Short mmCIF file of C-alpha atoms in Angstrom, two decimals:
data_model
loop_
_atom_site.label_atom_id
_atom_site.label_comp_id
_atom_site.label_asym_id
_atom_site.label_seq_id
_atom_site.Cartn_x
_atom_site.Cartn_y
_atom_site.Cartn_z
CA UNK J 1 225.08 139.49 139.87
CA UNK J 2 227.77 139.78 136.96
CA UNK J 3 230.76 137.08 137.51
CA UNK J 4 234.02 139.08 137.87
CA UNK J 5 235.29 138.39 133.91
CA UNK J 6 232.15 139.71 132.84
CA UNK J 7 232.24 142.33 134.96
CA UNK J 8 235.53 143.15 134.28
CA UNK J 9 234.76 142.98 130.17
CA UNK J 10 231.83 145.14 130.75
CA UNK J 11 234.10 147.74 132.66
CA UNK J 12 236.35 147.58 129.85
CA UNK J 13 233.73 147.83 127.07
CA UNK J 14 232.09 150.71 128.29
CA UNK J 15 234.94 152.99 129.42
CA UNK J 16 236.01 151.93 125.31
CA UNK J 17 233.00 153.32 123.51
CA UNK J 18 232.60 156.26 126.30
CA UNK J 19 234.86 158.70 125.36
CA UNK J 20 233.77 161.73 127.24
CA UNK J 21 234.99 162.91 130.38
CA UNK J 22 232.21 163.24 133.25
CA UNK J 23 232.78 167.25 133.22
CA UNK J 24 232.11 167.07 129.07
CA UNK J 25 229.32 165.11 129.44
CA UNK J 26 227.40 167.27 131.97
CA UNK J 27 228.17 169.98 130.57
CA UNK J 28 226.62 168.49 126.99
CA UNK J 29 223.19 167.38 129.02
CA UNK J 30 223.05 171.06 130.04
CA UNK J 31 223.42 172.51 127.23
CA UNK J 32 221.49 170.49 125.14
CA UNK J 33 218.57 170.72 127.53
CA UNK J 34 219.17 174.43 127.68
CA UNK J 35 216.79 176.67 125.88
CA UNK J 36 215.29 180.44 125.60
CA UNK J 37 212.51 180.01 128.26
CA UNK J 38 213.04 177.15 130.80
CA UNK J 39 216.30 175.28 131.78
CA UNK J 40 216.49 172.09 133.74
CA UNK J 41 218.15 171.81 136.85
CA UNK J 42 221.94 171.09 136.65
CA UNK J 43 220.75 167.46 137.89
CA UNK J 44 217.97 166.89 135.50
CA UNK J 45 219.58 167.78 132.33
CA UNK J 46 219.38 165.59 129.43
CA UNK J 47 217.54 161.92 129.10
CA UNK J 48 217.86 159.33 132.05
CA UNK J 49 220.03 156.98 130.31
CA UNK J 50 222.60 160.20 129.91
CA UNK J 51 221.96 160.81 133.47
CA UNK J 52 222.79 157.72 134.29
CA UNK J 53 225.94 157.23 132.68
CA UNK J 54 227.29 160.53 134.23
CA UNK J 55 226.42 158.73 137.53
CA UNK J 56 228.24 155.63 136.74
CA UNK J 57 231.53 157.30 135.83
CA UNK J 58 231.46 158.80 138.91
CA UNK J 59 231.19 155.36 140.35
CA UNK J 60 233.74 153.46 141.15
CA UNK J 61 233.45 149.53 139.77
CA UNK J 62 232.65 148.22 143.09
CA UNK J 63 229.45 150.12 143.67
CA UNK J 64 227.89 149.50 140.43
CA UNK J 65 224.43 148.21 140.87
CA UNK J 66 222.43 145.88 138.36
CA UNK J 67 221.03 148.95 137.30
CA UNK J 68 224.29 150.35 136.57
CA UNK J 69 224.91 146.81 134.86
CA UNK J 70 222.02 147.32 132.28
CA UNK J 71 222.50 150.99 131.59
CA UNK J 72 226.17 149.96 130.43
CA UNK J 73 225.30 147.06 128.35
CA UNK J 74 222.43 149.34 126.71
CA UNK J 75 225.25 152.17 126.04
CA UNK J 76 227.83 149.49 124.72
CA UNK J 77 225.58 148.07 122.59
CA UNK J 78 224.17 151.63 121.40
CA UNK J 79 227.11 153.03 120.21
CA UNK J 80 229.00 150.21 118.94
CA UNK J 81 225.63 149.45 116.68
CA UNK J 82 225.62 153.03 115.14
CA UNK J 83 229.97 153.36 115.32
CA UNK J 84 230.95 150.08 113.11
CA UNK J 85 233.35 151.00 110.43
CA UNK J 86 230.49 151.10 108.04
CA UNK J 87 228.25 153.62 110.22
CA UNK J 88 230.74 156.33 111.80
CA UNK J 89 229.34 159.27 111.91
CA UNK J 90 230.76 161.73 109.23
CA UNK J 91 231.28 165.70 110.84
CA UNK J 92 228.36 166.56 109.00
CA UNK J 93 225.94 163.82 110.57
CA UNK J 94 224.82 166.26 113.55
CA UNK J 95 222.08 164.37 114.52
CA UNK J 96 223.71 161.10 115.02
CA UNK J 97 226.68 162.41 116.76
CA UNK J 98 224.17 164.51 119.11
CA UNK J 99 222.71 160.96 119.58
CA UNK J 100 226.08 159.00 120.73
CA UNK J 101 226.89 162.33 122.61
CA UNK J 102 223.91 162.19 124.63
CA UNK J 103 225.81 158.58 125.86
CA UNK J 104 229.00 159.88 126.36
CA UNK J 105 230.42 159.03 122.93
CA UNK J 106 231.04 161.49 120.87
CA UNK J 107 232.42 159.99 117.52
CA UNK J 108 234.76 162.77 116.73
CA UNK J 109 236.59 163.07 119.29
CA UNK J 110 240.41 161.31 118.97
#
């Protein structure tokens, strides 16, 4: 398991680069899984690692798991490679901000 500095950076670090709220990023998964013909369940909506974040901010830091562990360093490291000063997403880069959203970051919000 994580020592309790790391732990505590990791904390830190994610709840940094994931901006959205649990409620706003459900609701994203949904709606970006949502379509004319079929719609996931509420539950299923959007990738596992999205999933998976919207589990872990319901979590409080003593029940992470080592899964939990992983799926944060993977986010951390996922948005902070494509968010550097150099990369940020401009309004008009959909795609990319889609992306980051589907982690919980989305890059224009304040």
């Amino acid at each position: 398991m994580t020592d309790a500095l790391e732990l505590d950076a990791l904390w830190q670090d994610f709840h940094r680069v994931v901006n959205m709220t649990s409620a706003e990023l459900a609701d994203w998964l949904r709606l970006r899984d949502s379509g004319e013909l079929t719609e996931p369940l509420p539950d299923d909506a959007g990738p596992p690692l999205g999933r998976h974040v919207l589990s872990i901010l319901q979590k409080r830091r003593t029940d992470l798991t080592e899964e939990d562990l992983d799926a944060m360093r993977e986010v951390v490291e996922t948005v902070t490679a494509q968010t550097d000063l150099e990369n940020e997403p401009r309004s008009d880069d959909t795609v990319v901000r889609h992306r980051l959203m589907t982690v919980g970051h989305d890059p224009l919000k304040p």
